[in-house]
mmCIF file of C-alpha atoms in Angstrom:
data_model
loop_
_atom_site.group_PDB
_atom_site.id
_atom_site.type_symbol
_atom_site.label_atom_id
_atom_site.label_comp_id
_atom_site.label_asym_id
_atom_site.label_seq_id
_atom_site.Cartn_x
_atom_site.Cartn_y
_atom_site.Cartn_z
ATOM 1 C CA UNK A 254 0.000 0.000 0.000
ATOM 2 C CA UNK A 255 2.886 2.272 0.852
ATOM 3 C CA UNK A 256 4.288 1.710 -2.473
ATOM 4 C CA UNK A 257 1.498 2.483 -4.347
ATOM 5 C CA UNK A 258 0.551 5.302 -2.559
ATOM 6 C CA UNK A 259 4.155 6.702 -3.134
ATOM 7 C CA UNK A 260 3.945 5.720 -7.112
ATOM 8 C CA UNK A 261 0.353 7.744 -7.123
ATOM 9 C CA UNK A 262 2.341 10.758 -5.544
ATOM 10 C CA UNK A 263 5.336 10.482 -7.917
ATOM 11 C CA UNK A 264 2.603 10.186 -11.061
ATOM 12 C CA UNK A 265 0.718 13.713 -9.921
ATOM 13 C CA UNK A 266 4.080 15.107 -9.180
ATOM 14 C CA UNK A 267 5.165 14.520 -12.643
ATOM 15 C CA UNK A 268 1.835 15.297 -14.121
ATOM 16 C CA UNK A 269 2.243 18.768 -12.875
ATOM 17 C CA UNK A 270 5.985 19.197 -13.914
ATOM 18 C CA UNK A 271 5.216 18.042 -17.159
ATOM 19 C CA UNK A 272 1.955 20.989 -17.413
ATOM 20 C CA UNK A 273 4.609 23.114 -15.779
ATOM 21 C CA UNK A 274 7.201 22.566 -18.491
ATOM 22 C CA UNK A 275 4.160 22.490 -21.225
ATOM 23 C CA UNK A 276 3.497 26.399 -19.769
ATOM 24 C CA UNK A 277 6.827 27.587 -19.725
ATOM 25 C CA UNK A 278 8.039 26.392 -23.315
ATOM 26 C CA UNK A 279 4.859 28.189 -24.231
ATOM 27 C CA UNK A 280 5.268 31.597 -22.503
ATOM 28 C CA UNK A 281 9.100 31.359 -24.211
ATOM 29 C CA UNK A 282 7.607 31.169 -27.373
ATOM 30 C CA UNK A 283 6.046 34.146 -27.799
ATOM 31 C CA UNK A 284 6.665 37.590 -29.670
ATOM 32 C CA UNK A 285 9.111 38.959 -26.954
ATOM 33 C CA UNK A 286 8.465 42.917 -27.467
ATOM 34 C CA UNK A 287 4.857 41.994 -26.967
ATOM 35 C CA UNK A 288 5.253 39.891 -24.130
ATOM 36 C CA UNK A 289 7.265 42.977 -22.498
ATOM 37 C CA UNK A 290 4.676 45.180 -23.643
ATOM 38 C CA UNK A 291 2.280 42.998 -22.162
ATOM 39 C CA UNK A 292 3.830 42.728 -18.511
ATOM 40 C CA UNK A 293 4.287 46.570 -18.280
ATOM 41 C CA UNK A 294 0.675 47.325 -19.254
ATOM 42 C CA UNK A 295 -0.151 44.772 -16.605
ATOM 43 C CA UNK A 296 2.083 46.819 -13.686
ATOM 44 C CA UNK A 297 0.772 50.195 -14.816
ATOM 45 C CA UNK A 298 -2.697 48.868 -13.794
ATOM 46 C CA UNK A 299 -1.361 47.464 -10.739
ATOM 47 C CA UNK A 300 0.053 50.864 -10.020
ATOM 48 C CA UNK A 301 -3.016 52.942 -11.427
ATOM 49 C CA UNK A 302 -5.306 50.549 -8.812
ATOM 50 C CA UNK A 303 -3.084 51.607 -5.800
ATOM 51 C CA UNK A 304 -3.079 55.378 -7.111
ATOM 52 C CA UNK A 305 -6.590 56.083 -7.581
ATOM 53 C CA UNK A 306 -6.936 54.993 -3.715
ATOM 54 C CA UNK A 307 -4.109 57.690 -2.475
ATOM 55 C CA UNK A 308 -4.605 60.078 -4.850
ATOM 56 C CA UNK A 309 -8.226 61.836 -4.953
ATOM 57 C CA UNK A 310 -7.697 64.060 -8.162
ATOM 58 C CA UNK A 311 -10.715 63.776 -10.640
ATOM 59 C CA UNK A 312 -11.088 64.159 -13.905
ATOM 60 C CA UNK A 313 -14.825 64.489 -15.679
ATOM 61 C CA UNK A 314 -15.493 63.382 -12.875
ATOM 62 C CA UNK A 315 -13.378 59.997 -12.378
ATOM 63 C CA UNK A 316 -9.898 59.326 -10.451
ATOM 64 C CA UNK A 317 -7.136 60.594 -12.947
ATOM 65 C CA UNK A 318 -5.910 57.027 -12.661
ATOM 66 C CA UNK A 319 -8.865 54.893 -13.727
ATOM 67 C CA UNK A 320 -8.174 55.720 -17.676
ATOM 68 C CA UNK A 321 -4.574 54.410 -17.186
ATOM 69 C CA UNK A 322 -5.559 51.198 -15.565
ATOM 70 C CA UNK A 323 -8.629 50.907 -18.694
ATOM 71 C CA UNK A 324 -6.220 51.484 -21.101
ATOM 72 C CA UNK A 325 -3.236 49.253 -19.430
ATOM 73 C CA UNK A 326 -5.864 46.442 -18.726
ATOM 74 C CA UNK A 327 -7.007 46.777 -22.967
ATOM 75 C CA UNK A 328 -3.280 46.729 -23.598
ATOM 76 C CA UNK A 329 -2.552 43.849 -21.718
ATOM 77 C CA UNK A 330 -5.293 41.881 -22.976
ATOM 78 C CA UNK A 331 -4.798 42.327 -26.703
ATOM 79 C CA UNK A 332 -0.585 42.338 -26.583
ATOM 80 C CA UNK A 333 -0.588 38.923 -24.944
ATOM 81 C CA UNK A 334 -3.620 37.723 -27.219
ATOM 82 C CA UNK A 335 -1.422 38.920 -30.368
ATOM 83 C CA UNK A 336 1.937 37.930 -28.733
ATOM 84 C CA UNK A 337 0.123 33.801 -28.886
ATOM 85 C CA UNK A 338 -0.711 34.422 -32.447
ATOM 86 C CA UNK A 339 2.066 35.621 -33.573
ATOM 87 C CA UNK A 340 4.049 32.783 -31.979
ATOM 88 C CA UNK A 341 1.885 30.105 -34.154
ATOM 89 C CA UNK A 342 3.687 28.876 -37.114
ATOM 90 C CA UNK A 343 2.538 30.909 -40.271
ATOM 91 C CA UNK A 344 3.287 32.097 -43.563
ATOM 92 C CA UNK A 345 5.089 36.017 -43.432
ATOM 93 C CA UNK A 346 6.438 35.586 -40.254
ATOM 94 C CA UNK A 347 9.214 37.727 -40.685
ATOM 95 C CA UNK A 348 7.235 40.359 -41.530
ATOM 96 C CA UNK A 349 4.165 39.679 -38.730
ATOM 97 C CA UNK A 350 7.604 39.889 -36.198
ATOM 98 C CA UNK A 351 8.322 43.316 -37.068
ATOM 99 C CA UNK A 352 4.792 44.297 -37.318
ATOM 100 C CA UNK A 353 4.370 42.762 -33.713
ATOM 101 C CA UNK A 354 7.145 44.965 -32.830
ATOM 102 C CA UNK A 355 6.218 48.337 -34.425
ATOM 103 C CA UNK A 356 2.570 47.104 -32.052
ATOM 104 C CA UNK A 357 4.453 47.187 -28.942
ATOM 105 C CA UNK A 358 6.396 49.874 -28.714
ATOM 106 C CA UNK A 359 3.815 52.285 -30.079
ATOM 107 C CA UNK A 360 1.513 50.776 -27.387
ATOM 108 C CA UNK A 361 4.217 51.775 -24.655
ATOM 109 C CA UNK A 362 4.301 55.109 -26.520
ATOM 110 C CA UNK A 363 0.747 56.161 -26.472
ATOM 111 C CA UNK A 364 -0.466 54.066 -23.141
ATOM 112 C CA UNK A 365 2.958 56.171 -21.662
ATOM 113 C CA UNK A 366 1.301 59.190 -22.737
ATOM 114 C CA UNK A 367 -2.173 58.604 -20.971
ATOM 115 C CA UNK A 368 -0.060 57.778 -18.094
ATOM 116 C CA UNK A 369 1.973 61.142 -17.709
ATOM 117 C CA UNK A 370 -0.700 63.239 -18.407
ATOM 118 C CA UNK A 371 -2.897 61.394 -15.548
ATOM 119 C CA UNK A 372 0.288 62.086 -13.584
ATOM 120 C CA UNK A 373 0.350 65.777 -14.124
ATOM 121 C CA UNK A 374 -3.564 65.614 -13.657
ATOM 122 C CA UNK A 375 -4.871 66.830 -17.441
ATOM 123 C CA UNK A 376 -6.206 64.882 -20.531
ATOM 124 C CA UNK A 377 -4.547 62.648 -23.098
ATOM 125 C CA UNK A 378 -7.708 62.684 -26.112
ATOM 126 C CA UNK A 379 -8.024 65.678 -27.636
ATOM 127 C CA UNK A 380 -6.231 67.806 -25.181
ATOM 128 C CA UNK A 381 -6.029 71.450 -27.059
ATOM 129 C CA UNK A 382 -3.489 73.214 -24.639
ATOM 130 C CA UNK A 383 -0.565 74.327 -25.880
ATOM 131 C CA UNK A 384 2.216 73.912 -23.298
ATOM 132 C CA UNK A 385 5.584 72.069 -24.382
ATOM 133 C CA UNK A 386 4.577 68.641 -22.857
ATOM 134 C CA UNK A 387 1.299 68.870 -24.309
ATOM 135 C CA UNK A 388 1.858 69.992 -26.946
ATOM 136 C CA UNK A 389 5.120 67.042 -28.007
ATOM 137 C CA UNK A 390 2.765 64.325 -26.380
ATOM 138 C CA UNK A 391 0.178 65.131 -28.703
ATOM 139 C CA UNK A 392 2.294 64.905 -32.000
ATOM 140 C CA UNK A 393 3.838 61.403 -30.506
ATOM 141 C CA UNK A 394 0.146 60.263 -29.547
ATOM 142 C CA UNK A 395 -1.258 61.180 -32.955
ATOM 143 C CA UNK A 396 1.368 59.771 -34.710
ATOM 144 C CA UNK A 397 1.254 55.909 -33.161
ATOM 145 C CA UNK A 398 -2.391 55.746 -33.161
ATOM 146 C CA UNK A 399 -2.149 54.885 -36.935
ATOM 147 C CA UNK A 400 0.959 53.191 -36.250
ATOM 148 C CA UNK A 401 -1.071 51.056 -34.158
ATOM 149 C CA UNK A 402 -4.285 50.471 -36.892
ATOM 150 C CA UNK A 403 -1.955 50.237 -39.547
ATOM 151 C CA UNK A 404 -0.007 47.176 -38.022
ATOM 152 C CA UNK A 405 -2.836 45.715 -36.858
ATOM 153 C CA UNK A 406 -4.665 45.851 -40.131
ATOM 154 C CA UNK A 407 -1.586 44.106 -42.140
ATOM 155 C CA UNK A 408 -1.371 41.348 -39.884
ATOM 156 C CA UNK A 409 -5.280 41.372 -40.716
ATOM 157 C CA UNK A 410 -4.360 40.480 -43.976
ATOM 158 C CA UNK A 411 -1.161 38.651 -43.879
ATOM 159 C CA UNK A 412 -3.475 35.841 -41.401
ATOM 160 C CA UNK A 413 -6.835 36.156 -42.767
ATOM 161 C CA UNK A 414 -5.982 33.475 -45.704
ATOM 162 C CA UNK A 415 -3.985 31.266 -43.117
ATOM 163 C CA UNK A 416 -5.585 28.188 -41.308
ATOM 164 C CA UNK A 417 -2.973 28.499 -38.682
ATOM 165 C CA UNK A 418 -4.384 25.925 -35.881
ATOM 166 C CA UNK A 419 -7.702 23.589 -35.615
ATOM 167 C CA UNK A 420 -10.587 24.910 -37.301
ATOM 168 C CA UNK A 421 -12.506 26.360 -34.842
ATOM 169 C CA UNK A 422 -9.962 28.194 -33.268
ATOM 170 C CA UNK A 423 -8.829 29.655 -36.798
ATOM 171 C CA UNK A 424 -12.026 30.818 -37.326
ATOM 172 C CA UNK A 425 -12.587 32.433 -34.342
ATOM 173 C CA UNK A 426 -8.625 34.143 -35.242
ATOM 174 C CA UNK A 427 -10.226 35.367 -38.448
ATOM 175 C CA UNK A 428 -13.123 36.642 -37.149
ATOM 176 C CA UNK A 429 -11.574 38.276 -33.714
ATOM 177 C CA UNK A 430 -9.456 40.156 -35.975
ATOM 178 C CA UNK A 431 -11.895 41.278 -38.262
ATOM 179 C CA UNK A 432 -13.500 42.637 -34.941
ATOM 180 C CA UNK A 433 -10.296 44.395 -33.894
ATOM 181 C CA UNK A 434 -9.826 46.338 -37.075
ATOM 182 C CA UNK A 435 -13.526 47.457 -37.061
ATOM 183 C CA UNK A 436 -13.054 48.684 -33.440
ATOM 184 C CA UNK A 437 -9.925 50.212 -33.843
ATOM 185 C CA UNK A 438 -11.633 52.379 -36.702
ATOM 186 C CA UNK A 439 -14.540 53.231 -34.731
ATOM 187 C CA UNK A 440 -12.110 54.747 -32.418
ATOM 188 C CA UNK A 441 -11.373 57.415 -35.159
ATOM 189 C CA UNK A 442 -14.751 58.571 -34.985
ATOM 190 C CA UNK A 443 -14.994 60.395 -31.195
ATOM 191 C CA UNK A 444 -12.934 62.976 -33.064
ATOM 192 C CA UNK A 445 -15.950 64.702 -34.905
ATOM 193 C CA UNK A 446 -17.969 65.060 -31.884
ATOM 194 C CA UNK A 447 -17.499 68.550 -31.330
ATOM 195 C CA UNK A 448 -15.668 70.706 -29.007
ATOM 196 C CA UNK A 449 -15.940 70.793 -25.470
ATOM 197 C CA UNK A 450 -14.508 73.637 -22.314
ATOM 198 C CA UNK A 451 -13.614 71.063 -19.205
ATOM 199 C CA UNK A 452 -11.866 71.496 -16.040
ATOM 200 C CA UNK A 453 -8.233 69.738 -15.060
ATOM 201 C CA UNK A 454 -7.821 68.066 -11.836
ATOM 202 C CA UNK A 455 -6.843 71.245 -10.793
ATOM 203 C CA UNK A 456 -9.844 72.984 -11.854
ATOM 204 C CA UNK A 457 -8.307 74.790 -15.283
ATOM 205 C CA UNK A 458 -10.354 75.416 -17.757
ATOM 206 C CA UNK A 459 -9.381 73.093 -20.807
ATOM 207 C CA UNK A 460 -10.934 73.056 -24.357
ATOM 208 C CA UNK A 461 -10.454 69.377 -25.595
ATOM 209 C CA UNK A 462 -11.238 69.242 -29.442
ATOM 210 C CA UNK A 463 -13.774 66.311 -29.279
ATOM 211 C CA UNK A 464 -15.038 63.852 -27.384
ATOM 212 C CA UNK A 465 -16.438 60.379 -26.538
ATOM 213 C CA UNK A 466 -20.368 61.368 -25.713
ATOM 214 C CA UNK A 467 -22.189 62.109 -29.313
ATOM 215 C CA UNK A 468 -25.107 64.090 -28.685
ATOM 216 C CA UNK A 469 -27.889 65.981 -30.994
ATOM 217 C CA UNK A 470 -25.969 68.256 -33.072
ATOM 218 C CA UNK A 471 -28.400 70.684 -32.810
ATOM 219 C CA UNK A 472 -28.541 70.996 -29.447
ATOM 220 C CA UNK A 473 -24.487 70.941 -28.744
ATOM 221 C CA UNK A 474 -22.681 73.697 -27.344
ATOM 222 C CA UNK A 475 -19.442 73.784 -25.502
ATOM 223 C CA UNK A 476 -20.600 72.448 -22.494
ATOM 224 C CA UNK A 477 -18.929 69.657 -20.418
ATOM 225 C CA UNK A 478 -20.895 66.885 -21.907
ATOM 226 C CA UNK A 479 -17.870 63.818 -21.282
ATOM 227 C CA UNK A 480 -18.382 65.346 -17.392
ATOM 228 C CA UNK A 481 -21.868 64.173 -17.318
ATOM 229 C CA UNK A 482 -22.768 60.754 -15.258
ATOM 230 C CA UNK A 483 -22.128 57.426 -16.750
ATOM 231 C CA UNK A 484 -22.134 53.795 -15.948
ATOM 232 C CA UNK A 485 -20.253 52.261 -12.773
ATOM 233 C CA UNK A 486 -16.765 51.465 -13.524
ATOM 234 C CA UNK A 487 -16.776 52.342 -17.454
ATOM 235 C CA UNK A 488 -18.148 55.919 -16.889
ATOM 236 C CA UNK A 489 -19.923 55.432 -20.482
ATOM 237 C CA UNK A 490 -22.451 57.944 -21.111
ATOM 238 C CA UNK A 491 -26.220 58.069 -19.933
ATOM 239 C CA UNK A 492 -27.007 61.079 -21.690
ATOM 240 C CA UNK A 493 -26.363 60.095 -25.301
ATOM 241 C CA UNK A 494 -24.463 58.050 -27.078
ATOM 242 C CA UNK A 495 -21.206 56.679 -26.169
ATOM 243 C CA UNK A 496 -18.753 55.636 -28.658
ATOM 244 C CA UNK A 497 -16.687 53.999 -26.565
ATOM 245 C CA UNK A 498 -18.851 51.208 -26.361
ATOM 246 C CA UNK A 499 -18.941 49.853 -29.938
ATOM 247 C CA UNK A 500 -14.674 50.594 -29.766
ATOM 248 C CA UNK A 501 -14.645 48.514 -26.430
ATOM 249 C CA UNK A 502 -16.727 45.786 -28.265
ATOM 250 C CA UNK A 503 -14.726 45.445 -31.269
ATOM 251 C CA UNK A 504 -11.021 45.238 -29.894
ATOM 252 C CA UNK A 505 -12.215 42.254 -27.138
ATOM 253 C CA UNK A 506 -14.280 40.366 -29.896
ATOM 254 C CA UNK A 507 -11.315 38.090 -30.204
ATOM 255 C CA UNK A 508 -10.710 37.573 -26.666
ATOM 256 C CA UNK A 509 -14.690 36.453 -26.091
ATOM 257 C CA UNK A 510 -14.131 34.146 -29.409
ATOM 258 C CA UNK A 511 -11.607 32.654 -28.375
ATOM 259 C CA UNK A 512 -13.016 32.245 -24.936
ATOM 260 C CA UNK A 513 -15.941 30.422 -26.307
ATOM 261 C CA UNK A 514 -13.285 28.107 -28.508
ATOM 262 C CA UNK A 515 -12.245 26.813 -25.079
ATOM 263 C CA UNK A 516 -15.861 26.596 -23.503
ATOM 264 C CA UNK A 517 -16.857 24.439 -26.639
ATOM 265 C CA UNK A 518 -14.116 22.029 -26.212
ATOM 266 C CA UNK A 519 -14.587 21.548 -22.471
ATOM 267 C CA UNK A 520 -18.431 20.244 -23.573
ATOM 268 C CA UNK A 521 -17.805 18.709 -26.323
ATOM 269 C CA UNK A 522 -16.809 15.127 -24.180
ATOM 270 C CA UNK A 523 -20.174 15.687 -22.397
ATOM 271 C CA UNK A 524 -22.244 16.718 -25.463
ATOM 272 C CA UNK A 525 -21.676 14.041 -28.681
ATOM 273 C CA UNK A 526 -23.150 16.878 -30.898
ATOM 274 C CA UNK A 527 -20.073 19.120 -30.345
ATOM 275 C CA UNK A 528 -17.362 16.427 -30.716
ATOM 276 C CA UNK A 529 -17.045 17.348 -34.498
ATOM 277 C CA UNK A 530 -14.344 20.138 -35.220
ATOM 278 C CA UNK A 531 -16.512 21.419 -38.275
ATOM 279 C CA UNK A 532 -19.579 21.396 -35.718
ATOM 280 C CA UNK A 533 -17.781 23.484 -33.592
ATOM 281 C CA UNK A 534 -16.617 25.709 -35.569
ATOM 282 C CA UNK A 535 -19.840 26.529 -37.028
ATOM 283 C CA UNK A 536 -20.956 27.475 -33.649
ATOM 284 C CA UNK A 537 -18.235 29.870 -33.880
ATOM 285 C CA UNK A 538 -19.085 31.266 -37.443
ATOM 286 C CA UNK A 539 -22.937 32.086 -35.264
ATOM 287 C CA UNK A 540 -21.302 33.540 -32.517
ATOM 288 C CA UNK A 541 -18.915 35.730 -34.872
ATOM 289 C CA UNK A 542 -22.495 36.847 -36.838
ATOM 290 C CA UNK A 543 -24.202 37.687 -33.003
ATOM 291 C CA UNK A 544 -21.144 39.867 -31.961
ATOM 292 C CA UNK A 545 -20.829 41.501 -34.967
ATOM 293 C CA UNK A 546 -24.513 41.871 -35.441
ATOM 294 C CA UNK A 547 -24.359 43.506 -31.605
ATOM 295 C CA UNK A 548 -21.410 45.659 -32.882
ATOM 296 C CA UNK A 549 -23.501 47.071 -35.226
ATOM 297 C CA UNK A 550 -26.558 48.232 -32.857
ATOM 298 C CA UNK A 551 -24.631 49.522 -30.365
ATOM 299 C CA UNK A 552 -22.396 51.542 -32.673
ATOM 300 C CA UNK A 553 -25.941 52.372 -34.567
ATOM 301 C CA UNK A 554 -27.651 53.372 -31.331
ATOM 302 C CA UNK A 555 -24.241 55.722 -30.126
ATOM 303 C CA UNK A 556 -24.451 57.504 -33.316
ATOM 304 C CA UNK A 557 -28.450 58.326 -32.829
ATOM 305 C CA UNK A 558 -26.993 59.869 -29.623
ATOM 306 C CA UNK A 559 -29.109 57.005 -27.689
ATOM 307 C CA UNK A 560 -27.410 56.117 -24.175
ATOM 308 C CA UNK A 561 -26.442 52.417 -24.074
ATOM 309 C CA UNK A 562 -28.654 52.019 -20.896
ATOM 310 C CA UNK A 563 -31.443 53.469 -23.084
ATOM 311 C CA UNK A 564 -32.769 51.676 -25.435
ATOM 312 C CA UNK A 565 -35.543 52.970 -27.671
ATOM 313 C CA UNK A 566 -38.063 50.427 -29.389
ATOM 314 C CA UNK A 567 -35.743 50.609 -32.737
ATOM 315 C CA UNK A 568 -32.865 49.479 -30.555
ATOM 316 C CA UNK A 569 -34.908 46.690 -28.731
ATOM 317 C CA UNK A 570 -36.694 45.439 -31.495
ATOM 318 C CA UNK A 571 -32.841 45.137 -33.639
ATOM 319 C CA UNK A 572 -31.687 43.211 -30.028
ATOM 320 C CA UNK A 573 -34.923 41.043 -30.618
ATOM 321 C CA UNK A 574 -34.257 40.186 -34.188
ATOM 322 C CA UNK A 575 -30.713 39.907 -33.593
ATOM 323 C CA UNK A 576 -31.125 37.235 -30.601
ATOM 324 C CA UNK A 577 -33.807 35.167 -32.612
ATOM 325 C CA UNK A 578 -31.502 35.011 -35.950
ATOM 326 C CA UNK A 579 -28.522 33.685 -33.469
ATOM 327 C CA UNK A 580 -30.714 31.180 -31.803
ATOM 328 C CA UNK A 581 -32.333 29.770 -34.704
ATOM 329 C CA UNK A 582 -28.504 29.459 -36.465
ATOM 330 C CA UNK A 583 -27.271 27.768 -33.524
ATOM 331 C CA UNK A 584 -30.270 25.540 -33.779
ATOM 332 C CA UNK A 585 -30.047 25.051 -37.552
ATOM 333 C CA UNK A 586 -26.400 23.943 -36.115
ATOM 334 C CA UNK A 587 -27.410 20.931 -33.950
ATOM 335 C CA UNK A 588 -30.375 19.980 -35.999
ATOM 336 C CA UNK A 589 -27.321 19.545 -38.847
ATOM 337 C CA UNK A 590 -24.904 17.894 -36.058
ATOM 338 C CA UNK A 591 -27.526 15.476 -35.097
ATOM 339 C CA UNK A 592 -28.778 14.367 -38.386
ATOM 340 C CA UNK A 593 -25.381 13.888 -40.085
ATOM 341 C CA UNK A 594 -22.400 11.619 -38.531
ATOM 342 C CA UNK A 595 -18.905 13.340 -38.749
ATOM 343 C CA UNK A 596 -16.700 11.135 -40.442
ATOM 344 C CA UNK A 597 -13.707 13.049 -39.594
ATOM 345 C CA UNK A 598 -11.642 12.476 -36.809
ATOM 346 C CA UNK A 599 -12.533 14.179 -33.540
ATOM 347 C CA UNK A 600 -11.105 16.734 -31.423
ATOM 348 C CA UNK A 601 -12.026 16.810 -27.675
ATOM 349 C CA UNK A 602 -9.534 18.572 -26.516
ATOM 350 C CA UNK A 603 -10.082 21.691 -24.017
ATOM 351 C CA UNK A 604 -7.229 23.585 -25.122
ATOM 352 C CA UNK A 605 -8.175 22.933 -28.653
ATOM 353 C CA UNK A 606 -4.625 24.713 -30.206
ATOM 354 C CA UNK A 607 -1.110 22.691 -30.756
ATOM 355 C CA UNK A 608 1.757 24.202 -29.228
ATOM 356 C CA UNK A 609 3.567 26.250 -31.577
ATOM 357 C CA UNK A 610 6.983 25.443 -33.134
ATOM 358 C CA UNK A 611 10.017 27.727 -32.556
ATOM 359 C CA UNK A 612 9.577 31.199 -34.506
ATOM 360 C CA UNK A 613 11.704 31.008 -37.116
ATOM 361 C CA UNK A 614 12.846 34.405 -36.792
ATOM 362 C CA UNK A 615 13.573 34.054 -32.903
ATOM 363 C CA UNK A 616 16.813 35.024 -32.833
ATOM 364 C CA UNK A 617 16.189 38.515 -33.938
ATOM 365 C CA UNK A 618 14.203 38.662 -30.365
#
């Protein structure tokens, strides 16, 4: 008994050095100035969370420090999403590297920016003041916010055509970075929202160029609209529309695709339906129509200048049609699933994507 209790011990023991090992080949593996990019994002909202709680300046409202922590949290999320995909084996990785690169250090650049101007207790977006640090902040920040689109979108193209892991997973790749682009453009949009006088944390008076809140054009003026209340946590408008939310939507489509990638292969040993790859990944292709179908009404209903929270019976009635279309899909999905045996092989398991092979190009990292 002794013995076998010891050899159950030493199994689990080298279960867990072998998931250990698994995890660490894999975090070597990917897109270094990413990955670096990645783990300072993640201490700036460390330090942002410990700020806003010793240091009460405001801004519209808000600690100075929550838009550092959104904006290091967003980074963080998306630079280690990109730094796994970039690590899988694909065609143009040379070129994806560099792209990777010219990512990450214009993310340090501009999320750098947001953080010294919380620091000095002004705005980043569309900041009109003219003093030096302003004033050189706002040419860098200008510049690497198409840096940032612009890589984004090429490595958009240079993957769209790829099938770089199992099908499911690839799909929800192609369509998470569809999502991303979309977002990222959206983004480009709070800039024709009109003018706006606001107040610095130390109660200047500061004219920022545009804004987030879209609101009826006839009845704007230079009011402090962005200073108006908003949602818990997000701050996103309640009195008109908000365009942060369809931007917020698009950039973390591929994190909630990819997400459901992993819920579908954790039931797909408990549900025979799912077991099929192709099955799966048409569950995906749904899921990809619903978000995008959602990132359409909610970047329809911020334009109208309707407040996310709400909703008039245009809105509901696009959520209603947009809910039924998804269910009956999915449904269309296991009636198909049910009715026709897969004769290709199976995959069941819940991390559904091969470790990837040494980058090519590693050295050069």
């Amino acid at each position: 008994m002794p013995t076998t209790h010891s050899a159950a011990l030493d199994s689990r023991s080298s279960a867990r050095h072998r998931r250990s090992s698994v995890v660490a080949e894999a975090a070597a593996r990917l897109h270094r100035p990413l990955k670096w990019m990645t783990l300072t994002m993640t201490g700036l909202v460390v330090f942002s969370l410990v700020a806003m709680v010793v240091d009460d300046r405001m801004l519209l409202g808000e600690s100075v420090w929550l838009k550092p922590m959104k904006f290091g949290l967003a980074f963080a999320l998306y630079g280690l999403t990109l730094a796994w995909l970039l690590s899988l084996p694909h065609k143009g990785s040379r070129a994806t590297w560099w792209l990777g690169t010219v990512f990450a250090v214009t993310g340090f650049l501009d999320v750098g920016f947001i953080a010294m101007q919380a620091a000095r207790g002004t705005f980043s977006h569309f900041n009109n003041e003219t003093d030096a640090w302003n004033e050189i902040g706002q040419q860098v920040f200008q510049s690497g916010v198409p840096g940032l689109f612009l890589a984004n979108l090429i490595i958009v193209l240079i993957l769209s055509w790829q099938r770089l892991v199992d099908r499911p997973t690839a799909r929800a790749i192609h369509a998470g970075l569809f999502l991303a682009v979309v977002g990222m453009m959206l983004g480009y949009l709070m800039g024709f929202t009109g003018k706006q006088l606001v107040r610095d944390a130390d109660g200047k008076v500061v004219e920022l160029v545009a804004g987030h809140t879209v609101i009826d054009p006839a009845s704007r003026d230079l009011s402090p609209r962005d200073a108006a209340p908003g949602l818990p946590i997000t701050h996103w408008s309640t009195i008109g529309g908000d365009l942060r939310v369809p931007h917020f939507i698009g950039l973390h489509g591929i994190q909630v695709l990819l997400l459901a990638v992993v819920v579908l292969a954790w039931l797909a040993p408990r549900y025979p339906w799912l077991r099929a790859d192709r099955t799966r990944a048409a569950v995906i292709g749904v899921l990809a129509l619903g978000y995008t179908g959602l990132l359409a009404i909610t970047f329809t209903q911020a334009m109208r200048a309707q407040s996310l929270i709400h909703p008039d019976p245009t809105t509901l009635t696009a959520f209603a049609g947009l809910t039924t279309g998804v269910l009956a899909l999915l449904g269309l999905v296991y009636w198909q699933a049910r009715a026709t045996p897969d004769p290709e092989p199976t995959t069941t398991d819940p991390t559904p994507t091969p470790l990837p092979t040494p980058n090519p190009i590693r050295g050069r990292q």
